[in-house]
Amino acid sequence: MKLAMIGFGQAGGKIVDKFVEYDKRHDSGIVRAAVAVNTAKADLMGLEHIPKDQRVLIGQSRVKGHGVGADNELGAEVAEEDIDEVQGAIDSIPVHEIDAFLVVAGLGGGTGSGGSPVLAKHLQRIYTEPVYGLGVLPGSDEGGIYTLNAARSFQTFVREVDNLLVFDNDAWRKTGESVQGGYDEINEEIVTRFGVLFGAGEIGQGGEVAESVVDSSEIINTLAGGGVSTVGYASESVENDSSGGGLLSRITGGNEETELDTAHTTNRITSLVRKAALGRLTLPCEIEGAERALLVMAGPSQHLNRKGIERGRKWIEEQTGSMEVRGGDYPIRDSGKVASVILLSGVTNVPRIKELQQVAIEAQENIDDIREESEDNLENLVNDDEDELESLF
C-alpha cells in the first residue's frame, strides 16, 4: 500500500520519521511521500529522515516557532490560518501514485491534537483518495490537560477521517523506563505493526508472490466503514532457509514428514493469530463486535500455508461475529520470524475511550472551577483596601 504520510506535531513527526527509516531498512515501499508539520522549529530540526524541504513550520506570526504550549484550540486555529503552507508541501506529492493519506499525530499535545483534524478535513475536501488518521493517546499519568486535549481531539478527528487507527501509550509504557526511551520503544512498536500491515501485497524485485494475496484494496475495504481501528501483532522466530529446506519444510523425508511439517506450520499460524488478537492491541478493546477484520501472516514462504491462514481467519470470524474477515499471506524471503498482524476495524467496546472521556469531563470541570476561584481570589486580594486607596487611573 502506497501512502502519503503527514506527521502533525512532535509525536506525529517522529513517528513518520521512523516510518521513513523503516521503509528504507526493509525496502517495503510503503512511504511514497512524507511531510512533517509543526509549530515548534526545534522539533522539525530534530527529524532525521524526512527531507528538509518537506518540513513545514506553521504559526510563525502567532507563536514565533516555539510551539503552542499544549493549547490545542490554538493549534487548530494556526492550522486553519496556515493550511496553504501545508498544501504547498502536499502539492509536491504524486497523488496519482498513492492509495491513501495517513495523518499521524499525538492527541495529547497542542499542535498535532488541534491541527490533525483540520488537515484531515482539508484533504477530504480536495482529494478522492481515502484519508486515514493514526492517533496516539497520552498515558493516564501525563496529566489532566493532556487527557482533556486527547478526548476533544479524538471525537473531532474520528469524524474527519475515513478511519482512525489508534495507539494507546497507556497500554505500552513500562514502569521505571525513561520518558525518551519509552517513546522510542513505543514508536518502534507502532512502525513494526503498521509496517507489516501496509507492506502486505508489495512485491519487490525477485520477490515471492503470496498464495493468498492481500493488496491495498483489502486494507481499504476493511477500513471503509469508518470508525475506530486497532491492530494486534504476534511473532515467533523461525529457522530461515530460503532454499525451502528449513526445519518445517523438509520435503525429502517422505510424506509423513511433509504432513508433520504442514501440521506444525498450521498450528503455529493459528497460535500466532490467537496471540495477536487476544494479546496487547494498539488500542485495548473487546474484539467481539468488531465490524470488519483483516489477517496478514508474514514471513518466509515455507513457514506459511493456506490451511493455517484459513483456520485463523475462521477463528477471528467466530470471535468477532463479523462476516467481513479478510486474510492472506505476505512472504518475506529473508525474514527470521513469522508474524501475525490483525486489523480490527469498527471496534466499539473500548473501555479506555470511555475512561478517557470521563476523566476529560472531570478535568474540564476542575479547570473551570479553578479559573473561577482564581478570579475571586484575585478580586479579594486587590480590592480589600480599595476604599482606602485611589487607583492611578
Short mmCIF file of C-alpha atoms in Angstrom, two decimals:
data_model
loop_
_atom_site.label_atom_id
_atom_site.label_comp_id
_atom_site.label_asym_id
_atom_site.label_seq_id
_atom_site.Cartn_x
_atom_site.Cartn_y
_atom_site.Cartn_z
CA MET A 1 0.00 0.00 0.00
CA LYS A 2 1.47 3.34 -1.07
CA LEU A 3 0.86 6.11 1.45
CA ALA A 4 1.43 9.84 1.70
CA MET A 5 2.23 10.27 5.39
CA ILE A 6 1.86 13.61 7.15
CA GLY A 7 3.16 13.87 10.69
CA PHE A 8 1.47 16.70 12.60
CA GLY A 9 3.14 17.94 15.80
CA GLN A 10 6.08 16.49 17.71
CA ALA A 11 4.85 12.90 18.14
CA GLY A 12 3.42 12.72 14.60
CA GLY A 13 6.65 13.99 13.06
CA LYS A 14 8.78 11.49 14.99
CA ILE A 15 6.54 8.55 14.03
CA VAL A 16 6.55 9.45 10.32
CA ASP A 17 10.35 9.93 10.53
CA LYS A 18 10.55 6.40 11.98
CA PHE A 19 8.29 5.09 9.18
CA VAL A 20 10.65 6.53 6.55
CA GLU A 21 13.61 4.86 8.28
CA TYR A 22 11.66 1.54 8.47
CA ASP A 23 10.79 1.84 4.78
CA LYS A 24 14.46 2.24 3.82
CA ARG A 25 15.57 -0.58 6.12
CA HIS A 26 13.04 -3.11 4.82
CA ASP A 27 12.68 -1.74 1.27
CA SER A 28 8.91 -2.07 1.76
CA GLY A 29 7.87 0.83 -0.48
CA ILE A 30 5.06 1.98 1.85
CA VAL A 31 6.00 5.65 2.22
CA ARG A 32 5.52 7.29 -1.17
CA ALA A 33 5.87 10.75 0.38
CA ALA A 34 6.48 12.09 3.90
CA VAL A 35 5.71 15.56 5.29
CA ALA A 36 6.19 16.92 8.83
CA VAL A 37 4.17 19.90 10.09
CA ASN A 38 4.86 21.68 13.38
CA THR A 39 4.66 24.98 15.21
CA ALA A 40 7.96 24.29 17.01
CA LYS A 41 11.10 24.82 14.93
CA ALA A 42 13.30 22.69 17.23
CA ASP A 43 11.07 19.63 16.73
CA LEU A 44 11.37 19.89 12.94
CA MET A 45 15.15 20.27 13.15
CA GLY A 46 15.37 17.10 15.26
CA LEU A 47 13.99 14.87 12.48
CA GLU A 48 16.49 12.70 10.60
CA HIS A 49 14.80 11.03 7.62
CA ILE A 50 12.05 13.34 6.34
CA PRO A 51 13.54 15.63 3.63
CA LYS A 52 14.15 19.19 4.86
CA ASP A 53 12.03 20.69 2.08
CA GLN A 54 9.10 18.59 3.34
CA ARG A 55 9.19 20.03 6.88
CA VAL A 56 6.65 22.81 7.29
CA LEU A 57 6.77 25.35 10.13
CA ILE A 58 3.36 26.94 10.71
CA GLY A 59 2.07 29.63 13.08
CA GLN A 60 5.20 31.78 12.92
CA SER A 61 3.20 35.01 13.20
CA ARG A 62 1.43 33.69 16.33
CA VAL A 63 3.98 31.60 18.26
CA LYS A 64 7.33 32.53 16.64
CA GLY A 65 8.42 28.90 16.16
CA HIS A 66 8.11 27.98 19.85
CA GLY A 67 5.04 25.69 19.73
CA VAL A 68 1.52 26.26 21.05
CA GLY A 69 2.15 25.08 24.63
CA ALA A 70 -0.39 22.20 24.71
CA ASP A 71 -3.18 24.59 23.66
CA ASN A 72 -4.99 22.56 21.02
CA GLU A 73 -7.55 25.28 20.28
CA LEU A 74 -4.62 27.49 19.27
CA GLY A 75 -3.18 24.51 17.35
CA ALA A 76 -6.42 24.22 15.36
CA GLU A 77 -6.55 27.98 14.67
CA VAL A 78 -2.93 28.06 13.46
CA ALA A 79 -3.54 25.03 11.19
CA GLU A 80 -6.57 26.73 9.62
CA GLU A 81 -4.71 30.02 9.12
CA ASP A 82 -1.63 28.37 7.54
CA ILE A 83 -3.29 25.48 5.66
CA ASP A 84 -1.98 26.91 2.37
CA GLU A 85 1.61 26.43 3.57
CA VAL A 86 0.85 22.79 4.38
CA GLN A 87 -0.85 22.40 0.99
CA GLY A 88 2.32 23.74 -0.65
CA ALA A 89 4.24 20.70 0.64
CA ILE A 90 1.39 18.32 -0.27
CA ASP A 91 1.38 19.70 -3.83
CA SER A 92 4.76 18.01 -4.41
CA ILE A 93 3.26 14.57 -3.59
CA PRO A 94 2.49 12.48 -6.70
CA VAL A 95 -1.11 11.86 -5.59
CA HIS A 96 -1.87 9.63 -8.61
CA GLU A 97 0.71 7.15 -7.22
CA ILE A 98 -0.72 6.84 -3.70
CA ASP A 99 -3.53 4.67 -2.30
CA ALA A 100 -4.32 6.88 0.70
CA PHE A 101 -3.24 9.70 3.01
CA LEU A 102 -2.23 8.91 6.58
CA VAL A 103 -2.29 11.84 9.05
CA VAL A 104 -0.28 10.93 12.15
CA ALA A 105 -0.48 12.84 15.45
CA GLY A 106 -0.18 12.57 19.20
CA LEU A 107 -3.60 13.57 20.57
CA GLY A 108 -2.47 14.88 23.95
CA GLY A 109 -0.38 17.90 22.92
CA GLY A 110 -1.34 21.13 21.18
CA THR A 111 -0.16 21.21 17.56
CA GLY A 112 -0.98 17.65 16.46
CA SER A 113 -4.06 17.37 18.65
CA GLY A 114 -5.58 20.58 17.25
CA GLY A 115 -4.16 20.60 13.74
CA SER A 116 -4.59 17.00 12.55
CA PRO A 117 -8.43 17.11 12.35
CA VAL A 118 -8.16 20.43 10.46
CA LEU A 119 -5.75 18.89 7.94
CA ALA A 120 -7.88 15.74 7.55
CA LYS A 121 -10.96 17.85 6.77
CA HIS A 122 -8.95 19.86 4.22
CA LEU A 123 -7.64 16.71 2.47
CA GLN A 124 -11.13 15.17 2.35
CA ARG A 125 -12.43 18.29 0.60
CA ILE A 126 -9.73 18.27 -2.11
CA TYR A 127 -8.79 14.64 -2.83
CA THR A 128 -10.73 11.48 -3.66
CA GLU A 129 -8.18 9.16 -2.00
CA PRO A 130 -9.09 7.87 1.48
CA VAL A 131 -7.78 9.92 4.41
CA TYR A 132 -6.87 7.86 7.48
CA GLY A 133 -5.73 9.06 10.88
CA LEU A 134 -3.23 7.45 13.22
CA GLY A 135 -3.81 8.97 16.65
CA VAL A 136 -1.66 8.30 19.72
CA LEU A 137 -3.39 8.61 23.11
CA PRO A 138 -1.34 10.01 26.03
CA GLY A 139 -0.59 7.94 29.12
CA SER A 140 -3.03 8.47 32.00
CA ASP A 141 -0.12 9.67 34.16
CA GLU A 142 0.71 12.53 31.79
CA GLY A 143 -1.78 14.94 33.37
CA GLY A 144 -5.34 16.23 33.08
CA ILE A 145 -4.72 18.81 30.36
CA TYR A 146 -3.30 16.12 28.01
CA THR A 147 -6.26 13.84 28.72
CA LEU A 148 -8.67 16.68 28.02
CA ASN A 149 -6.84 17.52 24.77
CA ALA A 150 -6.92 13.86 23.69
CA ALA A 151 -10.65 13.42 24.39
CA ARG A 152 -11.58 16.56 22.44
CA SER A 153 -9.20 15.80 19.58
CA PHE A 154 -10.32 12.15 19.37
CA GLN A 155 -14.01 12.97 18.93
CA THR A 156 -13.18 15.58 16.26
CA PHE A 157 -10.50 13.57 14.43
CA VAL A 158 -12.65 10.41 14.14
CA ARG A 159 -15.37 12.47 12.38
CA GLU A 160 -12.97 13.96 9.82
CA VAL A 161 -11.13 10.80 8.67
CA ASP A 162 -12.28 7.71 6.80
CA ASN A 163 -10.95 5.62 9.68
CA LEU A 164 -8.98 6.39 12.85
CA LEU A 165 -6.28 3.89 13.79
CA VAL A 166 -5.46 4.33 17.48
CA PHE A 167 -2.38 3.57 19.58
CA ASP A 168 -2.70 3.89 23.36
CA ASN A 169 0.52 4.85 25.16
CA ASP A 170 -1.03 3.75 28.45
CA ALA A 171 -1.00 0.11 27.37
CA TRP A 172 2.64 0.20 26.31
CA ARG A 173 4.59 2.29 28.81
CA LYS A 174 6.80 0.25 31.14
CA THR A 175 7.42 1.16 34.76
CA GLY A 176 10.87 2.55 35.52
CA GLU A 177 11.51 3.41 31.87
CA SER A 178 12.88 6.84 30.94
CA VAL A 179 10.41 9.06 29.09
CA GLN A 180 12.59 9.28 25.96
CA GLY A 181 13.43 5.57 25.99
CA GLY A 182 9.74 4.76 26.45
CA TYR A 183 8.63 6.87 23.48
CA ASP A 184 11.40 5.47 21.23
CA GLU A 185 10.27 1.93 22.01
CA ILE A 186 6.60 2.81 21.53
CA ASN A 187 7.36 4.40 18.13
CA GLU A 188 9.20 1.22 17.11
CA GLU A 189 6.14 -0.85 18.11
CA ILE A 190 3.84 1.43 16.08
CA VAL A 191 6.01 1.27 12.98
CA THR A 192 6.50 -2.53 13.17
CA ARG A 193 2.77 -3.25 13.38
CA PHE A 194 1.61 -0.81 10.74
CA GLY A 195 4.68 -1.50 8.58
CA VAL A 196 3.77 -5.18 8.18
CA LEU A 197 0.10 -4.32 7.67
CA PHE A 198 0.63 -1.67 4.99
CA GLY A 199 3.54 -3.56 3.40
CA ALA A 200 1.43 -6.64 2.59
CA GLY A 201 0.97 -7.26 -1.12
CA GLU A 202 4.06 -5.32 -2.21
CA ILE A 203 6.41 -7.48 -4.30
CA GLY A 204 10.00 -6.32 -4.68
CA GLN A 205 12.42 -7.29 -7.47
CA GLY A 206 12.64 -11.08 -7.48
CA GLY A 207 10.19 -11.27 -4.55
CA GLU A 208 7.76 -14.10 -3.95
CA VAL A 209 4.07 -13.85 -4.78
CA ALA A 210 1.67 -14.69 -1.96
CA GLU A 211 -0.58 -17.75 -2.18
CA SER A 212 -3.48 -15.64 -0.97
CA VAL A 213 -2.67 -12.04 -1.88
CA VAL A 214 -3.50 -9.15 0.45
CA ASP A 215 -3.33 -5.93 -1.53
CA SER A 216 -4.19 -2.31 -0.81
CA SER A 217 -7.85 -2.82 -1.79
CA GLU A 218 -8.23 -5.40 1.03
CA ILE A 219 -6.95 -2.86 3.56
CA ILE A 220 -9.11 -0.06 2.10
CA ASN A 221 -12.23 -2.28 2.21
CA THR A 222 -11.52 -3.30 5.82
CA LEU A 223 -11.20 0.37 6.84
CA ALA A 224 -14.07 1.52 4.59
CA GLY A 225 -16.86 1.54 7.16
CA GLY A 226 -15.18 4.27 9.21
CA GLY A 227 -14.94 4.43 12.98
CA VAL A 228 -12.04 3.31 15.15
CA SER A 229 -9.48 0.57 14.45
CA THR A 230 -6.91 -1.33 16.49
CA VAL A 231 -4.09 -3.67 15.46
CA GLY A 232 -2.83 -6.87 17.08
CA TYR A 233 0.59 -8.38 16.47
CA ALA A 234 2.46 -11.55 17.46
CA SER A 235 5.65 -13.07 16.08
CA GLU A 236 7.86 -16.11 16.54
CA SER A 237 11.44 -16.74 15.42
CA VAL A 238 11.92 -19.49 12.85
CA GLU A 239 14.84 -21.18 11.17
CA ASN A 240 15.03 -19.48 7.80
CA ASP A 241 16.19 -21.47 4.80
CA SER A 242 15.41 -19.60 1.59
CA SER A 243 16.06 -22.77 -0.42
CA GLY A 244 12.81 -24.12 1.05
CA GLY A 245 14.56 -26.81 3.08
CA GLY A 246 14.07 -25.31 6.52
CA LEU A 247 13.17 -27.14 9.70
CA LEU A 248 9.48 -27.27 8.80
CA SER A 249 9.84 -27.76 5.07
CA ARG A 250 11.96 -30.85 4.65
CA ILE A 251 10.18 -32.36 1.71
CA THR A 252 12.83 -35.07 1.11
CA GLY A 253 11.85 -37.16 4.13
CA GLY A 254 8.71 -38.62 2.57
CA ASN A 255 5.01 -37.97 3.05
CA GLU A 256 4.91 -38.48 6.83
CA GLU A 257 7.46 -35.75 7.42
CA THR A 258 5.73 -33.40 4.96
CA GLU A 259 2.41 -33.89 6.74
CA LEU A 260 4.10 -33.30 10.11
CA ASP A 261 5.63 -30.07 8.77
CA THR A 262 2.28 -28.93 7.38
CA ALA A 263 0.53 -29.65 10.68
CA HIS A 264 3.30 -27.85 12.61
CA THR A 265 3.10 -24.82 10.31
CA THR A 266 -0.71 -24.72 10.53
CA ASN A 267 -0.64 -24.96 14.33
CA ARG A 268 1.97 -22.21 14.61
CA ILE A 269 -0.14 -19.90 12.42
CA THR A 270 -3.35 -20.49 14.39
CA SER A 271 -1.45 -19.98 17.67
CA LEU A 272 0.04 -16.68 16.44
CA VAL A 273 -3.40 -15.49 15.23
CA ARG A 274 -4.84 -16.06 18.73
CA LYS A 275 -1.87 -14.36 20.41
CA ALA A 276 -2.23 -11.33 18.13
CA ALA A 277 -5.98 -10.98 18.70
CA LEU A 278 -6.02 -11.69 22.44
CA GLY A 279 -2.69 -10.07 23.34
CA ARG A 280 -1.79 -6.39 23.56
CA LEU A 281 -3.69 -4.48 20.87
CA THR A 282 -2.62 -0.97 19.84
CA LEU A 283 -5.90 0.12 21.46
CA PRO A 284 -7.05 -2.43 24.07
CA CYS A 285 -10.68 -3.43 23.47
CA GLU A 286 -13.12 -6.32 23.39
CA ILE A 287 -12.74 -7.86 19.93
CA GLU A 288 -16.30 -9.19 19.99
CA GLY A 289 -18.41 -6.84 17.90
CA ALA A 290 -15.63 -5.60 15.60
CA GLU A 291 -17.36 -4.87 12.30
CA ARG A 292 -14.53 -5.92 9.97
CA ALA A 293 -11.13 -7.61 10.26
CA LEU A 294 -8.06 -8.35 8.17
CA LEU A 295 -5.45 -11.03 8.94
CA VAL A 296 -1.95 -10.84 7.44
CA MET A 297 0.59 -13.63 8.02
CA ALA A 298 4.13 -12.54 7.14
CA GLY A 299 7.40 -14.47 7.00
CA PRO A 300 9.39 -16.92 4.83
CA SER A 301 7.02 -18.67 2.42
CA GLN A 302 7.91 -22.19 3.62
CA HIS A 303 6.51 -21.23 7.05
CA LEU A 304 3.17 -20.03 5.65
CA ASN A 305 0.30 -22.11 4.37
CA ARG A 306 -3.23 -21.51 3.17
CA LYS A 307 -4.78 -24.01 5.60
CA GLY A 308 -3.39 -22.23 8.68
CA ILE A 309 -4.43 -18.80 7.42
CA GLU A 310 -7.94 -20.02 6.58
CA ARG A 311 -8.27 -21.63 10.00
CA GLY A 312 -7.06 -18.41 11.66
CA ARG A 313 -9.48 -16.34 9.60
CA LYS A 314 -12.42 -18.53 10.62
CA TRP A 315 -11.42 -18.28 14.28
CA ILE A 316 -11.46 -14.46 14.01
CA GLU A 317 -14.94 -14.69 12.41
CA GLU A 318 -16.17 -16.72 15.38
CA GLN A 319 -14.60 -14.37 17.96
CA THR A 320 -15.80 -11.11 16.39
CA GLY A 321 -19.12 -12.27 14.98
CA SER A 322 -18.19 -10.44 11.77
CA MET A 323 -18.81 -11.84 8.30
CA GLU A 324 -16.26 -9.42 6.83
CA VAL A 325 -12.96 -11.06 7.75
CA ARG A 326 -10.30 -11.00 5.06
CA GLY A 327 -6.97 -12.81 5.19
CA GLY A 328 -3.81 -13.59 3.27
CA ASP A 329 -0.07 -14.05 3.42
CA TYR A 330 2.90 -11.74 2.88
CA PRO A 331 6.05 -13.76 2.01
CA ILE A 332 9.29 -12.11 3.18
CA ARG A 333 12.18 -14.21 1.92
CA ASP A 334 14.98 -13.29 4.33
CA SER A 335 12.89 -12.84 7.48
CA GLY A 336 13.91 -14.81 10.56
CA LYS A 337 10.40 -14.78 12.00
CA VAL A 338 6.75 -15.46 11.24
CA ALA A 339 4.40 -12.66 12.26
CA SER A 340 0.64 -12.36 12.52
CA VAL A 341 -0.96 -8.92 12.14
CA ILE A 342 -4.68 -8.44 12.71
CA LEU A 343 -6.51 -5.24 11.83
CA LEU A 344 -9.82 -4.92 13.72
CA SER A 345 -11.97 -2.14 12.31
CA GLY A 346 -15.15 -0.59 13.64
CA VAL A 347 -14.49 -1.56 17.27
CA THR A 348 -16.93 -0.07 19.76
CA ASN A 349 -16.39 -1.83 23.10
CA VAL A 350 -13.37 0.26 24.17
CA PRO A 351 -13.21 0.90 27.95
CA ARG A 352 -10.12 3.13 27.56
CA ILE A 353 -12.02 5.67 25.42
CA LYS A 354 -14.91 5.78 27.90
CA GLU A 355 -12.44 6.30 30.75
CA LEU A 356 -10.58 8.98 28.77
CA GLN A 357 -13.80 10.89 28.15
CA GLN A 358 -14.88 10.66 31.79
CA VAL A 359 -11.51 11.89 33.09
CA ALA A 360 -11.59 14.70 30.49
CA ILE A 361 -15.07 15.86 31.67
CA GLU A 362 -13.80 15.94 35.26
CA ALA A 363 -10.64 17.80 34.18
CA GLN A 364 -12.75 20.38 32.31
CA GLU A 365 -14.93 20.95 35.40
CA ASN A 366 -11.85 21.27 37.62
CA ILE A 367 -10.24 23.78 35.24
CA ASP A 368 -13.45 25.88 35.19
CA ASP A 369 -13.71 25.77 39.00
CA ILE A 370 -10.06 26.72 39.47
CA ARG A 371 -10.41 29.58 36.98
CA GLU A 372 -13.48 30.98 38.80
CA GLU A 373 -11.81 30.57 42.18
CA SER A 374 -8.65 32.25 40.92
CA GLU A 375 -10.62 35.26 39.66
CA ASP A 376 -12.44 35.54 43.02
CA ASN A 377 -9.17 35.29 44.97
CA LEU A 378 -7.53 37.97 42.84
CA GLU A 379 -10.58 40.19 43.30
CA ASN A 380 -10.36 39.74 47.06
CA LEU A 381 -6.61 40.35 47.10
CA VAL A 382 -6.74 43.57 45.06
CA ASN A 383 -9.99 45.04 46.36
CA ASP A 384 -9.60 44.51 50.12
CA ASP A 385 -8.27 48.01 50.67
CA GLU A 386 -9.86 49.66 47.65
CA ASP A 387 -11.89 52.09 49.80
CA GLU A 388 -8.70 53.48 51.37
CA LEU A 389 -6.59 53.69 48.17
CA GLU A 390 -7.12 55.60 44.95
CA SER A 391 -6.21 53.95 41.63
CA LEU A 392 -3.66 55.67 39.37
CA PHE A 393 -6.22 55.92 36.55
#
